[in-house]
């Protein structure tokens, strides 16, 4: 019989996070028999949660901003890479004032808690956390994105961004640790689980698989990404939970090699391999280049011998997570960067500003003729009227069309912007108002263009073959806007907004907005051409094999 040996699966190193004190009130340590218990009054948890989601809506980690600034000084970065990075740092600077959130999709609120066994609150902690989330979303200029099902097909916005995803785990000691995450739909939708087998666990097969899995993520979740890959896990759901932690860099201090007890570990060599692979894909920071990813985390877990789950996911350019903790010394929140302007070096931007002006107030035929003169990848500057419509509005317009009502004139005479705004602050023309993922509207395009609508579409991310074919057939265009710069768009480019139809849908309503010098790129043209294609023509395996130098290609690296 083998000897019983227990090791914690996740062996974290020392926490070197820099924290700021939120409060010392409402926390006391008391003796009970031979133990010291930490008593936390209810308002402490609610107030810490409120502060966390206020901070994470407007502030980023310094390490993330530093990575953006490095792009500006990298001679291998494309001009498009540099343009996107510069816009994102400017966006962060605007957002740091605490008025406009960095992204219009202020996400699902996710809270992971690790509660020491000597912590006593005496109440339902999930309720306290939910109260803090509610308070933040009521008092800040954030968007309500959660919808509640009334039936299988009927839904209604909850109008407070609740419910939240709250998970509280038991831990040892006298400290309560938290990870507060604000996860937008774009990056959440790019979390993938693949059920593989032992056959993928060799260098050639793994590289081939990862190349295809990563390139299929596309740009709709606003790169540059923090890419996470988790290989193994005792169950599918455990793999995906680990993926979430890896994407927020919560597992960075794991050991760098495995052992016979099955501990989790980081594979630094494979992180290098995968990062180089992404740099050679040619996708770049949304519009072609090197910086599809800032960095990569590869976590290896034990697994059942008959299963090999692999999770692949990202944290997007709105890299929104913040750590918190409560102990005998007080309640603390991770220190985020309050002065992003220091990451704005003097750079030459003349090459980034060359663009074509498009007057959106012209008749649609003239707009199409103007765009048709320029190739894909051309940067354009849009001014005039846009119609804003996204998922639910598209569904309602399709219902109207199928019932014989036709498309409204506003949808045929104007370009359509796929988006949904955050709340408008007092004294501002608009709240944060960046693009949403275009691909979710792909199934509507052919039918709408056949009826004269959706002739010029503006959003973020890649689109399907059916959209390219429809644009070629009907003479339409898809323009890509920068994902991850919603505050800057609201402040610089959006001059007026009003609800046009379906006001009961809240942020999903049809809006009419006036824009000025709104930046975009031609992604798909009226000839069916597109950008965002991988630069390399090598087969996936050949490209991946070229990224590592080992004398025996079949030898595992772990």
Coordinates of C-alpha atoms in Angstrom, one line a residue:
X1 CA 0.0 0.0 0.0
X2 CA 1.5 3.4 -1.0
X3 CA 2.0 5.9 1.8
X4 CA -0.5 8.7 2.2
X5 CA 0.9 12.0 1.0
X6 CA -1.0 15.2 0.8
X7 CA 0.2 18.3 -1.1
X8 CA -2.0 21.3 -1.9
X9 CA -2.8 21.2 -5.6
X10 CA -2.1 25.0 -5.9
X11 CA 1.1 25.9 -4.1
X12 CA 1.1 29.6 -4.2
X13 CA 4.3 31.6 -3.5
X14 CA 4.5 34.7 -1.4
X15 CA 2.0 37.4 -2.3
X16 CA 4.0 40.5 -3.3
X17 CA 0.9 42.5 -4.4
X18 CA 0.9 46.1 -3.3
X19 CA -2.2 47.0 -1.4
X20 CA -3.9 50.2 -0.2
X21 CA -5.8 50.3 3.1
X22 CA -9.5 50.8 2.7
X23 CA -10.6 50.8 6.3
X24 CA -9.7 49.4 9.8
X25 CA -13.2 49.8 11.1
X26 CA -15.5 46.9 11.8
X27 CA -12.7 44.3 12.2
X28 CA -11.8 42.8 15.5
X29 CA -9.7 39.8 16.7
X30 CA -11.0 37.8 19.7
X31 CA -9.8 34.8 21.7
X32 CA -11.9 31.7 21.8
X33 CA -10.4 28.8 23.7
X34 CA -6.9 28.5 22.2
X35 CA -7.8 30.2 18.9
X36 CA -8.0 33.7 17.7
X37 CA -11.1 34.4 15.6
X38 CA -11.4 37.4 13.3
X39 CA -14.8 39.0 13.4
X40 CA -15.8 41.0 10.4
X41 CA -18.9 43.3 10.5
X42 CA -21.2 43.1 7.4
X43 CA -20.5 46.5 6.0
X44 CA -16.8 45.8 5.7
X45 CA -17.4 43.2 3.0
X46 CA -19.9 45.4 1.1
X47 CA -17.7 48.4 1.3
X48 CA -14.6 46.5 0.1
X49 CA -16.6 45.1 -2.8
X50 CA -18.0 48.5 -3.8
X51 CA -14.5 50.0 -3.8
X52 CA -13.2 47.0 -5.8
X53 CA -15.7 47.4 -8.6
X54 CA -15.4 51.1 -8.7
X55 CA -11.6 50.8 -9.1
X56 CA -11.7 48.0 -11.6
X57 CA -14.1 49.9 -13.9
X58 CA -11.7 52.8 -14.3
X59 CA -8.2 51.6 -13.4
X60 CA -5.7 49.1 -14.8
X61 CA -2.6 47.4 -13.3
X62 CA 0.7 49.2 -14.0
X63 CA 2.1 46.0 -15.5
X64 CA -0.6 46.0 -18.1
X65 CA 0.0 49.6 -19.0
X66 CA 3.7 49.1 -19.2
X67 CA 3.2 46.3 -21.7
X68 CA 1.1 48.7 -23.9
X69 CA 3.9 51.3 -23.7
X70 CA 6.5 48.7 -24.8
X71 CA 4.6 48.2 -28.1
X72 CA 5.2 51.9 -28.9
X73 CA 8.9 51.4 -28.8
X74 CA 9.1 48.0 -30.5
X75 CA 10.6 48.3 -34.0
X76 CA 8.9 45.0 -34.9
X77 CA 5.5 46.3 -34.0
X78 CA 3.3 47.4 -36.9
X79 CA 1.9 50.9 -37.2
X80 CA -1.5 49.5 -36.5
X81 CA -0.1 47.8 -33.4
X82 CA 1.2 51.2 -32.2
X83 CA -1.9 53.0 -33.1
X84 CA -4.1 50.6 -31.1
X85 CA -1.7 50.7 -28.1
X86 CA -1.5 54.5 -28.1
X87 CA -5.3 54.7 -28.2
X88 CA -5.6 52.3 -25.3
X89 CA -3.2 54.2 -23.1
X90 CA -5.1 57.4 -23.9
X91 CA -8.3 55.6 -23.1
X92 CA -6.9 54.5 -19.7
X93 CA -5.9 58.0 -18.9
X94 CA -9.4 59.3 -19.6
X95 CA -11.0 56.4 -17.6
X96 CA -8.7 57.0 -14.6
X97 CA -10.6 60.2 -13.8
X98 CA -13.4 57.9 -12.5
X99 CA -16.2 59.2 -14.7
X100 CA -16.2 57.2 -17.9
X101 CA -15.5 53.5 -17.5
X102 CA -12.7 52.1 -19.7
X103 CA -15.1 49.8 -21.5
X104 CA -18.8 50.3 -22.2
X105 CA -19.4 46.6 -21.3
X106 CA -18.9 46.9 -17.6
X107 CA -19.3 43.1 -17.5
X108 CA -20.5 40.4 -15.3
X109 CA -19.4 40.9 -11.7
X110 CA -17.4 37.8 -10.6
X111 CA -16.1 37.5 -7.0
X112 CA -13.9 34.6 -5.8
X113 CA -13.4 34.5 -2.0
X114 CA -11.0 32.4 0.0
X115 CA -12.3 32.5 3.6
X116 CA -9.9 31.4 6.4
X117 CA -11.3 28.9 8.9
X118 CA -11.0 31.4 11.7
X119 CA -13.1 34.1 10.0
X120 CA -16.5 34.9 11.4
X121 CA -19.1 37.1 9.7
X122 CA -22.3 35.6 10.9
X123 CA -24.3 36.3 7.7
X124 CA -24.5 35.3 4.1
X125 CA -21.4 36.7 2.6
X126 CA -22.8 36.4 -0.9
X127 CA -25.6 38.8 0.0
X128 CA -23.0 41.3 1.4
X129 CA -20.9 41.1 -1.8
X130 CA -24.0 41.5 -4.0
X131 CA -24.9 44.7 -2.0
X132 CA -21.5 46.1 -2.7
X133 CA -21.9 45.3 -6.4
X134 CA -25.4 46.8 -6.5
X135 CA -24.1 50.1 -4.9
X136 CA -21.3 50.4 -7.4
X137 CA -23.5 50.0 -10.4
X138 CA -26.1 52.3 -9.1
X139 CA -23.7 55.2 -8.3
X140 CA -21.2 54.9 -11.1
X141 CA -21.7 55.4 -14.9
X142 CA -21.7 51.7 -15.6
X143 CA -23.9 49.5 -17.8
X144 CA -26.5 46.9 -16.7
X145 CA -25.8 43.9 -18.9
X146 CA -27.5 41.0 -17.0
X147 CA -30.8 39.7 -18.3
X148 CA -33.2 37.5 -16.4
X149 CA -35.2 34.7 -18.2
X150 CA -39.0 35.1 -17.7
X151 CA -39.6 32.1 -19.8
X152 CA -37.4 30.0 -22.2
X153 CA -37.4 32.8 -24.8
X154 CA -38.5 36.0 -22.9
X155 CA -35.9 38.0 -21.0
X156 CA -35.7 41.3 -19.1
X157 CA -32.8 43.4 -18.0
X158 CA -32.4 43.2 -14.2
X159 CA -31.4 46.9 -14.2
X160 CA -28.8 46.5 -11.5
X161 CA -26.2 44.1 -13.1
X162 CA -27.1 41.4 -10.6
X163 CA -27.0 38.5 -10.2
X164 CA -23.2 38.2 -9.8
X165 CA -21.1 35.0 -10.0
X166 CA -19.9 34.6 -6.4
X167 CA -17.8 31.6 -5.3
X168 CA -16.5 31.3 -1.7
X169 CA -14.0 28.6 -0.8
X170 CA -12.7 27.5 2.6
X171 CA -9.1 28.2 3.4
X172 CA -6.8 28.2 6.4
X173 CA -5.8 31.0 8.7
X174 CA -7.2 34.4 9.8
X175 CA -7.4 36.1 6.5
X176 CA -10.2 36.6 3.9
X177 CA -8.8 36.9 0.4
X178 CA -10.7 38.1 -2.7
X179 CA -10.4 38.3 -6.4
X180 CA -12.8 40.8 -8.0
X181 CA -13.3 40.4 -11.7
X182 CA -15.3 42.4 -14.2
X183 CA -15.7 40.2 -17.2
X184 CA -17.1 41.6 -20.4
X185 CA -19.1 39.4 -22.9
X186 CA -16.4 39.7 -25.6
X187 CA -13.7 38.0 -23.7
X188 CA -16.0 35.7 -21.8
X189 CA -17.2 34.3 -25.1
X190 CA -13.6 33.5 -26.0
X191 CA -13.2 30.9 -23.2
X192 CA -13.1 27.4 -24.9
X193 CA -13.0 23.9 -23.5
X194 CA -11.6 21.1 -25.7
X195 CA -12.0 17.5 -24.7
X196 CA -8.8 15.9 -25.9
X197 CA -6.9 12.7 -25.1
X198 CA -3.3 11.5 -24.4
X199 CA -2.6 11.6 -28.1
X200 CA -2.3 15.4 -28.0
X201 CA 0.5 15.3 -25.4
X202 CA 3.5 15.3 -27.6
X203 CA 5.2 18.4 -29.0
X204 CA 4.1 18.2 -32.6
X205 CA 0.4 17.4 -31.8
X206 CA 0.2 20.0 -29.1
X207 CA 1.6 22.8 -31.2
X208 CA -0.7 22.0 -34.1
X209 CA -3.7 21.9 -31.8
X210 CA -2.8 25.2 -30.0
X211 CA -2.1 27.0 -33.3
X212 CA -5.6 26.3 -34.5
X213 CA -7.3 26.9 -31.2
X214 CA -5.6 30.3 -30.7
X215 CA -6.0 31.6 -34.2
X216 CA -9.7 30.9 -34.0
X217 CA -10.1 33.2 -31.0
X218 CA -9.9 36.1 -33.5
X219 CA -9.9 39.8 -32.6
X220 CA -13.5 40.3 -31.3
X221 CA -12.4 40.2 -27.6
X222 CA -10.1 43.3 -28.1
X223 CA -6.5 42.2 -28.3
X224 CA -3.7 42.5 -27.3
X225 CA -4.7 39.6 -25.0
X226 CA -3.4 38.0 -21.9
X227 CA -3.7 34.4 -23.2
X228 CA -4.2 31.5 -20.8
X229 CA -4.0 27.8 -21.5
X230 CA -4.7 25.0 -19.0
X231 CA -3.9 21.4 -19.9
X232 CA -5.4 18.7 -17.8
X233 CA -7.7 18.8 -14.8
X234 CA -9.7 16.3 -12.8
X235 CA -12.9 17.5 -14.5
X236 CA -13.9 19.8 -17.3
X237 CA -15.3 22.5 -14.9
X238 CA -12.1 22.4 -12.8
X239 CA -10.1 23.1 -15.9
X240 CA -12.2 26.1 -16.8
X241 CA -12.1 27.5 -13.3
X242 CA -8.3 27.2 -13.4
X243 CA -8.3 29.0 -16.7
X244 CA -10.1 31.9 -15.2
X245 CA -7.4 32.2 -12.4
X246 CA -4.6 31.9 -15.0
X247 CA -6.0 34.6 -17.2
X248 CA -6.0 37.1 -14.3
X249 CA -2.4 36.0 -13.4
X250 CA -3.6 34.6 -10.0
X251 CA -1.4 31.5 -10.6
X252 CA 1.8 33.2 -11.5
X253 CA 3.7 32.0 -8.4
X254 CA 3.0 28.3 -9.0
X255 CA 6.0 26.0 -9.2
X256 CA 7.8 25.8 -12.5
X257 CA 7.8 22.0 -12.7
X258 CA 5.5 19.1 -11.6
X259 CA 6.0 16.3 -9.1
X260 CA 4.5 12.9 -8.4
X261 CA 1.8 14.2 -6.1
X262 CA 0.1 16.0 -9.1
X263 CA 0.6 19.6 -8.1
X264 CA -0.3 22.3 -10.6
X265 CA 2.6 24.1 -12.3
X266 CA 3.5 26.7 -14.9
X267 CA 5.3 25.6 -18.0
X268 CA 7.5 28.6 -18.8
X269 CA 9.0 27.0 -21.9
X270 CA 5.6 26.4 -23.5
X271 CA 4.6 30.0 -22.6
X272 CA 7.6 31.1 -24.7
X273 CA 6.7 28.8 -27.6
X274 CA 3.1 29.9 -27.7
X275 CA 3.9 33.6 -27.4
X276 CA 6.3 33.4 -30.4
X277 CA 3.6 31.5 -32.3
X278 CA 1.1 34.3 -31.8
X279 CA 3.6 36.9 -32.9
X280 CA 4.0 35.1 -36.2
X281 CA 0.3 34.8 -36.9
X282 CA 0.2 38.4 -38.3
X283 CA -3.1 39.2 -36.6
X284 CA -1.6 41.8 -34.2
X285 CA -3.5 44.2 -32.1
X286 CA -6.7 44.0 -34.0
X287 CA -5.6 45.2 -37.4
X288 CA -2.5 43.3 -38.3
X289 CA 0.9 43.1 -36.8
X290 CA 2.8 41.4 -34.0
X291 CA 0.9 42.0 -30.8
X292 CA -2.0 39.6 -30.8
X293 CA -1.0 38.8 -27.2
X294 CA 0.9 40.6 -24.5
X295 CA 1.9 37.4 -22.7
X296 CA 0.9 33.7 -22.2
X297 CA 0.2 31.5 -19.2
X298 CA 0.4 27.8 -19.6
X299 CA -0.8 25.8 -16.6
X300 CA -0.4 22.0 -16.4
X301 CA -2.8 20.0 -14.1
X302 CA -3.2 16.3 -13.3
X303 CA -5.9 14.4 -15.2
X304 CA -7.9 11.2 -15.4
X305 CA -6.0 8.8 -17.7
X306 CA -9.0 8.7 -20.1
X307 CA -9.4 12.5 -20.4
X308 CA -7.3 15.5 -21.3
X309 CA -9.4 18.7 -21.0
X310 CA -7.7 21.7 -22.5
X311 CA -9.0 25.2 -21.7
X312 CA -8.0 28.3 -23.8
X313 CA -9.1 31.8 -22.9
X314 CA -8.1 35.4 -22.7
X315 CA -8.3 38.5 -20.6
X316 CA -8.8 41.4 -23.0
X317 CA -7.4 44.9 -23.3
X318 CA -9.9 45.9 -20.6
X319 CA -7.9 43.8 -18.2
X320 CA -10.2 44.2 -15.2
X321 CA -9.4 42.4 -12.0
X322 CA -8.3 43.5 -8.6
X323 CA -7.3 41.6 -5.5
X324 CA -8.5 42.3 -2.0
X325 CA -8.1 41.0 1.5
X326 CA -9.3 41.4 5.1
X327 CA -7.2 40.6 8.1
X328 CA -6.6 41.9 11.6
X329 CA -4.9 45.0 10.2
X330 CA -7.9 46.1 8.1
X331 CA -9.5 45.8 4.7
X332 CA -7.2 46.2 1.8
X333 CA -7.5 46.6 -2.0
X334 CA -4.8 46.0 -4.7
X335 CA -3.1 49.2 -5.8
X336 CA -4.0 50.0 -9.4
X337 CA -2.4 52.7 -11.6
X338 CA -4.0 56.1 -11.0
X339 CA -1.7 58.0 -13.4
X340 CA -1.7 56.2 -16.8
X341 CA -0.4 59.4 -18.4
X342 CA 3.1 58.4 -17.3
X343 CA 3.0 55.6 -19.9
X344 CA 2.5 58.0 -22.7
X345 CA 6.0 58.6 -24.1
X346 CA 6.7 61.0 -26.9
X347 CA 6.2 59.0 -30.1
X348 CA 5.9 59.9 -33.7
X349 CA 2.3 59.4 -34.8
X350 CA 2.3 61.0 -38.2
X351 CA 2.1 57.7 -39.9
X352 CA -0.9 56.7 -37.7
X353 CA -3.0 59.7 -38.6
X354 CA -3.2 59.3 -42.4
X355 CA -6.8 58.5 -43.0
X356 CA -9.8 59.0 -45.3
X357 CA -12.6 61.2 -44.2
X358 CA -16.1 59.7 -44.7
X359 CA -19.2 61.9 -44.4
X360 CA -21.9 59.7 -43.0
X361 CA -24.6 62.3 -43.7
X362 CA -24.2 61.8 -47.4
X363 CA -26.7 59.4 -49.2
X364 CA -25.8 55.8 -48.7
X365 CA -24.9 55.4 -52.4
X366 CA -22.3 58.2 -52.0
X367 CA -20.9 56.6 -48.8
X368 CA -20.5 53.3 -50.6
X369 CA -18.8 54.9 -53.6
X370 CA -16.4 56.7 -51.3
X371 CA -15.4 53.5 -49.5
X372 CA -15.1 51.5 -52.7
X373 CA -12.2 53.7 -53.8
X374 CA -10.0 52.4 -51.0
X375 CA -8.5 48.9 -50.2
X376 CA -9.0 46.9 -47.1
X377 CA -6.8 48.0 -44.1
X378 CA -7.4 51.7 -45.0
X379 CA -7.9 53.8 -41.9
X380 CA -11.0 56.0 -42.2
X381 CA -12.4 58.9 -40.1
X382 CA -16.2 58.9 -39.8
X383 CA -18.3 62.0 -39.2
X384 CA -22.1 62.3 -39.2
X385 CA -25.0 60.1 -38.2
X386 CA -24.8 56.5 -37.1
X387 CA -27.6 54.1 -36.2
X388 CA -26.8 51.9 -33.2
X389 CA -28.3 48.4 -33.0
X390 CA -27.1 45.2 -31.5
X391 CA -28.4 41.7 -30.6
X392 CA -32.0 42.2 -29.4
X393 CA -32.7 45.1 -31.8
X394 CA -31.5 43.0 -34.7
X395 CA -33.8 40.2 -33.6
X396 CA -36.8 42.6 -33.4
X397 CA -36.0 44.1 -36.8
X398 CA -35.9 40.6 -38.3
X399 CA -39.3 39.8 -36.7
X400 CA -40.7 42.9 -38.3
X401 CA -39.2 42.0 -41.7
X402 CA -40.4 38.4 -41.6
X403 CA -43.9 39.6 -40.7
X404 CA -44.0 41.8 -43.9
X405 CA -43.2 45.1 -42.2
X406 CA -39.9 45.7 -44.0
X407 CA -36.8 47.4 -42.6
X408 CA -37.2 51.0 -41.3
X409 CA -35.7 53.7 -43.5
X410 CA -33.2 54.7 -40.8
X411 CA -31.7 51.2 -41.1
X412 CA -31.3 51.5 -44.9
X413 CA -30.2 55.1 -45.1
X414 CA -27.5 55.0 -42.4
X415 CA -24.4 53.1 -41.4
X416 CA -25.1 50.8 -38.4
X417 CA -22.9 50.6 -35.4
X418 CA -23.0 47.5 -33.2
X419 CA -22.8 48.8 -29.7
X420 CA -24.6 49.5 -26.4
X421 CA -23.7 52.5 -24.2
X422 CA -22.9 52.7 -20.5
X423 CA -24.8 55.4 -18.5
X424 CA -24.2 59.0 -19.6
X425 CA -22.5 61.1 -16.9
X426 CA -24.0 64.5 -16.1
X427 CA -22.5 67.1 -18.5
X428 CA -21.3 64.6 -21.1
X429 CA -22.7 63.8 -24.5
X430 CA -22.4 60.1 -24.0
X431 CA -21.3 57.4 -21.7
X432 CA -18.5 54.9 -22.7
X433 CA -19.6 53.7 -26.1
X434 CA -17.2 51.2 -27.7
X435 CA -18.1 48.5 -30.3
X436 CA -19.4 45.1 -29.5
X437 CA -18.5 41.8 -31.2
X438 CA -19.6 41.9 -34.9
X439 CA -19.9 38.1 -35.3
X440 CA -23.0 37.8 -33.2
X441 CA -24.9 39.7 -35.9
X442 CA -23.5 37.6 -38.9
X443 CA -26.7 35.6 -39.4
X444 CA -28.7 38.8 -40.1
X445 CA -26.4 40.4 -42.7
X446 CA -27.4 38.7 -45.9
X447 CA -31.1 39.1 -45.3
X448 CA -30.8 42.7 -44.3
X449 CA -28.5 43.7 -47.1
X450 CA -30.9 42.0 -49.6
X451 CA -33.5 44.5 -48.3
X452 CA -31.0 47.5 -48.5
X453 CA -30.0 47.5 -44.8
X454 CA -26.7 47.0 -43.0
X455 CA -24.8 48.2 -46.1
X456 CA -22.1 49.8 -43.9
X457 CA -21.5 48.0 -40.6
X458 CA -19.2 49.2 -37.8
X459 CA -18.1 47.0 -34.9
X460 CA -15.1 45.0 -33.7
X461 CA -13.6 41.6 -34.5
X462 CA -13.6 39.2 -37.4
X463 CA -16.6 38.0 -39.4
X464 CA -17.7 34.9 -41.1
X465 CA -17.5 33.9 -44.8
X466 CA -21.2 34.5 -45.2
X467 CA -20.7 38.2 -44.4
X468 CA -17.9 38.5 -46.9
X469 CA -20.0 36.9 -49.6
X470 CA -22.9 39.0 -48.8
X471 CA -20.9 42.2 -49.0
X472 CA -19.5 41.1 -52.3
X473 CA -23.0 40.3 -53.6
X474 CA -24.8 43.4 -52.4
X475 CA -21.9 46.0 -52.3
X476 CA -21.6 46.3 -48.6
X477 CA -18.7 47.1 -46.2
X478 CA -17.7 46.1 -42.7
X479 CA -15.6 48.7 -40.8
X480 CA -13.6 47.7 -37.7
X481 CA -13.4 50.1 -34.7
X482 CA -10.9 49.8 -31.9
X483 CA -12.1 47.5 -29.2
X484 CA -11.0 48.6 -25.7
X485 CA -11.1 52.4 -26.1
X486 CA -14.7 53.1 -25.2
X487 CA -14.0 56.1 -22.9
X488 CA -11.9 57.8 -25.5
X489 CA -14.5 57.3 -28.2
X490 CA -17.2 58.8 -25.9
X491 CA -15.1 61.8 -25.0
X492 CA -13.5 62.6 -28.4
X493 CA -15.9 61.3 -31.1
X494 CA -19.5 61.0 -29.9
X495 CA -21.2 64.3 -29.8
X496 CA -24.9 63.5 -29.4
X497 CA -27.1 60.4 -28.6
X498 CA -30.8 59.7 -28.5
X499 CA -33.0 56.6 -28.3
X500 CA -34.7 56.0 -31.7
X501 CA -36.7 52.8 -31.1
X502 CA -37.3 50.1 -28.5
X503 CA -36.5 52.2 -25.4
X504 CA -37.7 49.4 -23.2
X505 CA -34.6 47.5 -24.2
X506 CA -32.3 49.8 -22.2
X507 CA -28.8 49.6 -23.6
X508 CA -30.1 47.2 -26.3
X509 CA -32.3 49.9 -27.8
X510 CA -31.9 51.4 -31.2
X511 CA -29.9 54.6 -30.9
X512 CA -29.1 57.5 -33.2
X513 CA -25.8 59.1 -32.5
X514 CA -23.7 61.9 -34.0
X515 CA -20.0 61.3 -34.4
X516 CA -17.0 63.3 -35.4
X517 CA -13.7 61.9 -36.6
X518 CA -14.6 58.4 -35.4
X519 CA -11.6 56.1 -36.2
X520 CA -12.1 52.9 -38.1
X521 CA -10.5 50.5 -40.6
X522 CA -12.0 48.9 -43.7
X523 CA -12.1 45.2 -42.8
X524 CA -14.3 43.8 -45.5
X525 CA -15.0 45.6 -48.8
X526 CA -17.6 45.4 -51.5
X527 CA -15.3 43.0 -53.5
X528 CA -15.2 40.4 -50.7
X529 CA -11.7 41.2 -49.7
X530 CA -10.8 41.2 -46.0
X531 CA -7.9 41.8 -43.6
X532 CA -7.2 39.9 -40.4
X533 CA -5.9 36.9 -42.3
X534 CA -2.9 35.0 -40.8
X535 CA 0.4 36.3 -42.2
X536 CA 2.0 32.9 -42.5
X537 CA 1.2 30.4 -45.2
X538 CA 3.0 27.6 -43.5
X539 CA 0.9 24.6 -42.2
X540 CA 0.2 24.9 -38.5
X541 CA 2.6 22.1 -37.6
X542 CA 5.4 23.4 -39.7
X543 CA 5.1 26.9 -38.2
X544 CA 4.9 25.6 -34.7
X545 CA 7.8 23.3 -35.0
X546 CA 10.0 26.2 -36.2
X547 CA 9.5 28.0 -32.9
X548 CA 11.5 25.6 -30.7
X549 CA 14.9 24.1 -31.0
X550 CA 15.2 20.6 -29.7
X551 CA 17.4 17.8 -31.1
X552 CA 14.6 15.2 -30.9
X553 CA 11.3 16.6 -32.2
X554 CA 9.3 13.8 -30.4
X555 CA 10.9 14.3 -27.0
X556 CA 8.4 15.8 -24.5
X557 CA 9.6 18.9 -22.7
X558 CA 8.2 18.1 -19.3

